[in-house]
Amino acid sequence: MPTFMLSMNFTEQGIRKIKDAPKRAKAARDLGKKVGVEIKHLYLTSGDSDLVVFVDAPSGDNVAKFALALGALGNVRTRTARAWSAEEYQKIVSELP
């Protein structure tokens, strides 16, 4: 199943209610299940992103639904990238012409 990385930043609303973040993380897992996305890892980060979340999903369509629904709640803004494991990366490189 493809893996995706979502980089997230808290909105003004999200940071004002930061103490609710653990409840929101649980709600995000439940939301993901509804749209076919499984949250594998969630990290609080420093730097350009406040959070980084790794998810597995059948397709990018599922992840788009997840990111849009999550963003609509108003607590985070998301950026999404497809991620390939080391094994997947090696296979891709081995198949280059």
PDB file of N, CA, C and O in Angstrom, residues 12-59:
ATOM      1  N   GLU A  12      -4.102  29.439  13.413  1.00  0.00           N
ATOM      2  CA  GLU A  12      -4.280  30.234  14.630  1.00  0.00           C
ATOM      3  C   GLU A  12      -5.274  29.548  15.562  1.00  0.00           C
ATOM      4  O   GLU A  12      -5.055  29.455  16.770  1.00  0.00           O
ATOM      5  N   GLN A  13      -6.351  29.018  14.993  1.00  0.00           N
ATOM      6  CA  GLN A  13      -7.344  28.287  15.786  1.00  0.00           C
ATOM      7  C   GLN A  13      -6.714  27.058  16.442  1.00  0.00           C
ATOM      8  O   GLN A  13      -6.938  26.779  17.617  1.00  0.00           O
ATOM      9  N   GLY A  14      -5.917  26.316  15.674  1.00  0.00           N
ATOM     10  CA  GLY A  14      -5.314  25.087  16.182  1.00  0.00           C
ATOM     11  C   GLY A  14      -4.343  25.322  17.317  1.00  0.00           C
ATOM     12  O   GLY A  14      -4.312  24.555  18.285  1.00  0.00           O
ATOM     13  N   ILE A  15      -3.546  26.377  17.220  1.00  0.00           N
ATOM     14  CA  ILE A  15      -2.567  26.635  18.282  1.00  0.00           C
ATOM     15  C   ILE A  15      -3.235  27.223  19.520  1.00  0.00           C
ATOM     16  O   ILE A  15      -2.806  26.967  20.643  1.00  0.00           O
ATOM     17  N   ARG A  16      -4.303  28.005  19.326  1.00  0.00           N
ATOM     18  CA  ARG A  16      -5.022  28.556  20.489  1.00  0.00           C
ATOM     19  C   ARG A  16      -5.594  27.437  21.345  1.00  0.00           C
ATOM     20  O   ARG A  16      -5.675  27.566  22.563  1.00  0.00           O
ATOM     21  N   LYS A  17      -5.995  26.340  20.703  1.00  0.00           N
ATOM     22  CA  LYS A  17      -6.603  25.214  21.423  1.00  0.00           C
ATOM     23  C   LYS A  17      -5.666  24.010  21.412  1.00  0.00           C
ATOM     24  O   LYS A  17      -6.090  22.870  21.265  1.00  0.00           O
ATOM     25  N   ILE A  18      -4.374  24.268  21.619  1.00  0.00           N
ATOM     26  CA  ILE A  18      -3.360  23.214  21.529  1.00  0.00           C
ATOM     27  C   ILE A  18      -3.575  22.110  22.554  1.00  0.00           C
ATOM     28  O   ILE A  18      -3.243  20.945  22.297  1.00  0.00           O
ATOM     29  N   LYS A  19      -4.161  22.432  23.681  1.00  0.00           N
ATOM     30  CA  LYS A  19      -4.381  21.396  24.699  1.00  0.00           C
ATOM     31  C   LYS A  19      -5.383  20.341  24.235  1.00  0.00           C
ATOM     32  O   LYS A  19      -5.440  19.253  24.796  1.00  0.00           O
ATOM     33  N   ASP A  20      -6.147  20.646  23.195  1.00  0.00           N
ATOM     34  CA  ASP A  20      -7.084  19.676  22.627  1.00  0.00           C
ATOM     35  C   ASP A  20      -6.428  18.790  21.568  1.00  0.00           C
ATOM     36  O   ASP A  20      -7.075  17.890  21.029  1.00  0.00           O
ATOM     37  N   ALA A  21      -5.145  19.033  21.287  1.00  0.00           N
ATOM     38  CA  ALA A  21      -4.466  18.315  20.202  1.00  0.00           C
ATOM     39  C   ALA A  21      -4.503  16.791  20.355  1.00  0.00           C
ATOM     40  O   ALA A  21      -4.713  16.093  19.358  1.00  0.00           O
ATOM     41  N   PRO A  22      -4.307  16.229  21.549  1.00  0.00           N
ATOM     42  CA  PRO A  22      -4.398  14.760  21.658  1.00  0.00           C
ATOM     43  C   PRO A  22      -5.777  14.220  21.260  1.00  0.00           C
ATOM     44  O   PRO A  22      -5.877  13.186  20.589  1.00  0.00           O
ATOM     45  N   LYS A  23      -6.838  14.924  21.613  1.00  0.00           N
ATOM     46  CA  LYS A  23      -8.190  14.515  21.210  1.00  0.00           C
ATOM     47  C   LYS A  23      -8.345  14.648  19.695  1.00  0.00           C
ATOM     48  O   LYS A  23      -8.970  13.802  19.054  1.00  0.00           O
ATOM     49  N   ARG A  24      -7.770  15.700  19.125  1.00  0.00           N
ATOM     50  CA  ARG A  24      -7.864  15.910  17.680  1.00  0.00           C
ATOM     51  C   ARG A  24      -7.095  14.817  16.932  1.00  0.00           C
ATOM     52  O   ARG A  24      -7.517  14.377  15.854  1.00  0.00           O
ATOM     53  N   ALA A  25      -5.975  14.375  17.505  1.00  0.00           N
ATOM     54  CA  ALA A  25      -5.198  13.295  16.866  1.00  0.00           C
ATOM     55  C   ALA A  25      -6.028  12.015  16.814  1.00  0.00           C
ATOM     56  O   ALA A  25      -6.038  11.311  15.792  1.00  0.00           O
ATOM     57  N   LYS A  26      -6.730  11.712  17.874  1.00  0.00           N
ATOM     58  CA  LYS A  26      -7.616  10.532  17.885  1.00  0.00           C
ATOM     59  C   LYS A  26      -8.722  10.700  16.858  1.00  0.00           C
ATOM     60  O   LYS A  26      -9.034   9.774  16.103  1.00  0.00           O
ATOM     61  N   ALA A  27      -9.302  11.899  16.792  1.00  0.00           N
ATOM     62  CA  ALA A  27     -10.363  12.163  15.819  1.00  0.00           C
ATOM     63  C   ALA A  27      -9.820  12.042  14.391  1.00  0.00           C
ATOM     64  O   ALA A  27     -10.525  11.560  13.492  1.00  0.00           O
ATOM     65  N   ALA A  28      -8.569  12.443  14.177  1.00  0.00           N
ATOM     66  CA  ALA A  28      -7.950  12.328  12.846  1.00  0.00           C
ATOM     67  C   ALA A  28      -7.787  10.858  12.463  1.00  0.00           C
ATOM     68  O   ALA A  28      -8.005  10.491  11.304  1.00  0.00           O
ATOM     69  N   ARG A  29      -7.414  10.012  13.422  1.00  0.00           N
ATOM     70  CA  ARG A  29      -7.313   8.576  13.141  1.00  0.00           C
ATOM     71  C   ARG A  29      -8.676   8.013  12.728  1.00  0.00           C
ATOM     72  O   ARG A  29      -8.780   7.227  11.777  1.00  0.00           O
ATOM     73  N   ASP A  30      -9.714   8.425  13.429  1.00  0.00           N
ATOM     74  CA  ASP A  30     -11.071   7.967  13.105  1.00  0.00           C
ATOM     75  C   ASP A  30     -11.504   8.479  11.729  1.00  0.00           C
ATOM     76  O   ASP A  30     -12.089   7.734  10.946  1.00  0.00           O
ATOM     77  N   LEU A  31     -11.197   9.728  11.439  1.00  0.00           N
ATOM     78  CA  LEU A  31     -11.507  10.306  10.133  1.00  0.00           C
ATOM     79  C   LEU A  31     -10.777   9.549   9.031  1.00  0.00           C
ATOM     80  O   LEU A  31     -11.354   9.229   7.995  1.00  0.00           O
ATOM     81  N   GLY A  32      -9.509   9.244   9.277  1.00  0.00           N
ATOM     82  CA  GLY A  32      -8.728   8.496   8.300  1.00  0.00           C
ATOM     83  C   GLY A  32      -9.370   7.161   7.969  1.00  0.00           C
ATOM     84  O   GLY A  32      -9.468   6.784   6.794  1.00  0.00           O
ATOM     85  N   LYS A  33      -9.801   6.453   8.988  1.00  0.00           N
ATOM     86  CA  LYS A  33     -10.443   5.151   8.757  1.00  0.00           C
ATOM     87  C   LYS A  33     -11.672   5.285   7.864  1.00  0.00           C
ATOM     88  O   LYS A  33     -11.930   4.427   7.016  1.00  0.00           O
ATOM     89  N   LYS A  34     -12.416   6.372   8.033  1.00  0.00           N
ATOM     90  CA  LYS A  34     -13.626   6.581   7.228  1.00  0.00           C
ATOM     91  C   LYS A  34     -13.317   6.761   5.751  1.00  0.00           C
ATOM     92  O   LYS A  34     -14.150   6.448   4.911  1.00  0.00           O
ATOM     93  N   VAL A  35     -12.135   7.296   5.439  1.00  0.00           N
ATOM     94  CA  VAL A  35     -11.782   7.559   4.039  1.00  0.00           C
ATOM     95  C   VAL A  35     -10.693   6.626   3.518  1.00  0.00           C
ATOM     96  O   VAL A  35     -10.123   6.858   2.458  1.00  0.00           O
ATOM     97  N   GLY A  36     -10.390   5.567   4.280  1.00  0.00           N
ATOM     98  CA  GLY A  36      -9.440   4.559   3.813  1.00  0.00           C
ATOM     99  C   GLY A  36      -7.983   4.892   4.036  1.00  0.00           C
ATOM    100  O   GLY A  36      -7.117   4.418   3.301  1.00  0.00           O
ATOM    101  N   VAL A  37      -7.696   5.703   5.049  1.00  0.00           N
ATOM    102  CA  VAL A  37      -6.321   6.102   5.360  1.00  0.00           C
ATOM    103  C   VAL A  37      -5.970   5.607   6.755  1.00  0.00           C
ATOM    104  O   VAL A  37      -6.738   5.792   7.694  1.00  0.00           O
ATOM    105  N   GLU A  38      -4.808   4.989   6.880  1.00  0.00           N
ATOM    106  CA  GLU A  38      -4.334   4.534   8.191  1.00  0.00           C
ATOM    107  C   GLU A  38      -3.143   5.370   8.611  1.00  0.00           C
ATOM    108  O   GLU A  38      -2.121   5.409   7.912  1.00  0.00           O
ATOM    109  N   ILE A  39      -3.273   6.059   9.736  1.00  0.00           N
ATOM    110  CA  ILE A  39      -2.151   6.829  10.278  1.00  0.00           C
ATOM    111  C   ILE A  39      -1.182   5.851  10.912  1.00  0.00           C
ATOM    112  O   ILE A  39      -1.533   5.127  11.846  1.00  0.00           O
ATOM    113  N   LYS A  40       0.045   5.808  10.382  1.00  0.00           N
ATOM    114  CA  LYS A  40       1.068   4.900  10.890  1.00  0.00           C
ATOM    115  C   LYS A  40       1.927   5.568  11.955  1.00  0.00           C
ATOM    116  O   LYS A  40       2.285   4.955  12.950  1.00  0.00           O
ATOM    117  N   HIS A  41       2.303   6.833  11.721  1.00  0.00           N
ATOM    118  CA  HIS A  41       3.169   7.562  12.655  1.00  0.00           C
ATOM    119  C   HIS A  41       2.769   9.028  12.661  1.00  0.00           C
ATOM    120  O   HIS A  41       2.462   9.591  11.616  1.00  0.00           O
ATOM    121  N   LEU A  42       2.806   9.639  13.843  1.00  0.00           N
ATOM    122  CA  LEU A  42       2.544  11.058  13.998  1.00  0.00           C
ATOM    123  C   LEU A  42       3.645  11.633  14.864  1.00  0.00           C
ATOM    124  O   LEU A  42       3.926  11.099  15.943  1.00  0.00           O
ATOM    125  N   TYR A  43       4.289  12.686  14.373  1.00  0.00           N
ATOM    126  CA  TYR A  43       5.389  13.313  15.108  1.00  0.00           C
ATOM    127  C   TYR A  43       5.152  14.805  15.257  1.00  0.00           C
ATOM    128  O   TYR A  43       4.769  15.481  14.295  1.00  0.00           O
ATOM    129  N   LEU A  44       5.403  15.337  16.446  1.00  0.00           N
ATOM    130  CA  LEU A  44       5.535  16.771  16.656  1.00  0.00           C
ATOM    131  C   LEU A  44       6.942  17.115  16.220  1.00  0.00           C
ATOM    132  O   LEU A  44       7.894  16.412  16.589  1.00  0.00           O
ATOM    133  N   THR A  45       7.105  18.146  15.401  1.00  0.00           N
ATOM    134  CA  THR A  45       8.420  18.454  14.846  1.00  0.00           C
ATOM    135  C   THR A  45       8.776  19.917  15.053  1.00  0.00           C
ATOM    136  O   THR A  45       7.917  20.755  15.331  1.00  0.00           O
ATOM    137  N   SER A  46      10.058  20.208  14.894  1.00  0.00           N
ATOM    138  CA  SER A  46      10.520  21.587  14.876  1.00  0.00           C
ATOM    139  C   SER A  46      10.921  21.913  13.442  1.00  0.00           C
ATOM    140  O   SER A  46      11.082  21.023  12.616  1.00  0.00           O
ATOM    141  N   GLY A  47      11.054  23.170  13.141  1.00  0.00           N
ATOM    142  CA  GLY A  47      11.429  23.559  11.791  1.00  0.00           C
ATOM    143  C   GLY A  47      10.237  24.074  11.015  1.00  0.00           C
ATOM    144  O   GLY A  47       9.366  24.751  11.563  1.00  0.00           O
ATOM    145  N   ASP A  48      10.166  23.731   9.735  1.00  0.00           N
ATOM    146  CA  ASP A  48       9.131  24.260   8.853  1.00  0.00           C
ATOM    147  C   ASP A  48       7.741  23.726   9.152  1.00  0.00           C
ATOM    148  O   ASP A  48       6.748  24.368   8.815  1.00  0.00           O
ATOM    149  N   SER A  49       7.642  22.552   9.739  1.00  0.00           N
ATOM    150  CA  SER A  49       6.342  21.932  10.019  1.00  0.00           C
ATOM    151  C   SER A  49       6.168  21.738  11.513  1.00  0.00           C
ATOM    152  O   SER A  49       7.131  21.485  12.234  1.00  0.00           O
ATOM    153  N   ASP A  50       4.932  21.840  11.956  1.00  0.00           N
ATOM    154  CA  ASP A  50       4.619  21.573  13.365  1.00  0.00           C
ATOM    155  C   ASP A  50       4.419  20.085  13.610  1.00  0.00           C
ATOM    156  O   ASP A  50       4.749  19.576  14.680  1.00  0.00           O
ATOM    157  N   LEU A  51       3.865  19.403  12.615  1.00  0.00           N
ATOM    158  CA  LEU A  51       3.592  17.969  12.711  1.00  0.00           C
ATOM    159  C   LEU A  51       3.973  17.309  11.397  1.00  0.00           C
ATOM    160  O   LEU A  51       3.857  17.920  10.339  1.00  0.00           O
ATOM    161  N   VAL A  52       4.398  16.054  11.485  1.00  0.00           N
ATOM    162  CA  VAL A  52       4.584  15.220  10.299  1.00  0.00           C
ATOM    163  C   VAL A  52       3.857  13.912  10.579  1.00  0.00           C
ATOM    164  O   VAL A  52       4.031  13.308  11.640  1.00  0.00           O
ATOM    165  N   VAL A  53       3.024  13.515   9.612  1.00  0.00           N
ATOM    166  CA  VAL A  53       2.216  12.312   9.758  1.00  0.00           C
ATOM    167  C   VAL A  53       2.491  11.408   8.558  1.00  0.00           C
ATOM    168  O   VAL A  53       2.470  11.864   7.415  1.00  0.00           O
ATOM    169  N   PHE A  54       2.762  10.139   8.836  1.00  0.00           N
ATOM    170  CA  PHE A  54       2.940   9.142   7.783  1.00  0.00           C
ATOM    171  C   PHE A  54       1.701   8.268   7.762  1.00  0.00           C
ATOM    172  O   PHE A  54       1.280   7.767   8.805  1.00  0.00           O
ATOM    173  N   VAL A  55       1.123   8.123   6.564  1.00  0.00           N
ATOM    174  CA  VAL A  55      -0.102   7.350   6.419  1.00  0.00           C
ATOM    175  C   VAL A  55       0.047   6.340   5.286  1.00  0.00           C
ATOM    176  O   VAL A  55       0.831   6.551   4.357  1.00  0.00           O
ATOM    177  N   ASP A  56      -0.706   5.272   5.370  1.00  0.00           N
ATOM    178  CA  ASP A  56      -0.848   4.310   4.283  1.00  0.00           C
ATOM    179  C   ASP A  56      -2.264   4.437   3.748  1.00  0.00           C
ATOM    180  O   ASP A  56      -3.210   4.623   4.529  1.00  0.00           O
ATOM    181  N   ALA A  57      -2.375   4.351   2.424  1.00  0.00           N
ATOM    182  CA  ALA A  57      -3.690   4.461   1.788  1.00  0.00           C
ATOM    183  C   ALA A  57      -3.651   3.734   0.457  1.00  0.00           C
ATOM    184  O   ALA A  57      -2.592   3.629  -0.160  1.00  0.00           O
ATOM    185  N   PRO A  58      -4.799   3.256  -0.010  1.00  0.00           N
ATOM    186  CA  PRO A  58      -4.844   2.565  -1.298  1.00  0.00           C
ATOM    187  C   PRO A  58      -4.438   3.465  -2.461  1.00  0.00           C
ATOM    188  O   PRO A  58      -3.871   3.004  -3.440  1.00  0.00           O
ATOM    189  N   SER A  59      -4.739   4.769  -2.357  1.00  0.00           N
ATOM    190  CA  SER A  59      -4.400   5.680  -3.456  1.00  0.00           C
ATOM    191  C   SER A  59      -4.299   7.110  -2.947  1.00  0.00           C
ATOM    192  O   SER A  59      -4.705   7.425  -1.824  1.00  0.00           O
TER     193      SER A  59
END
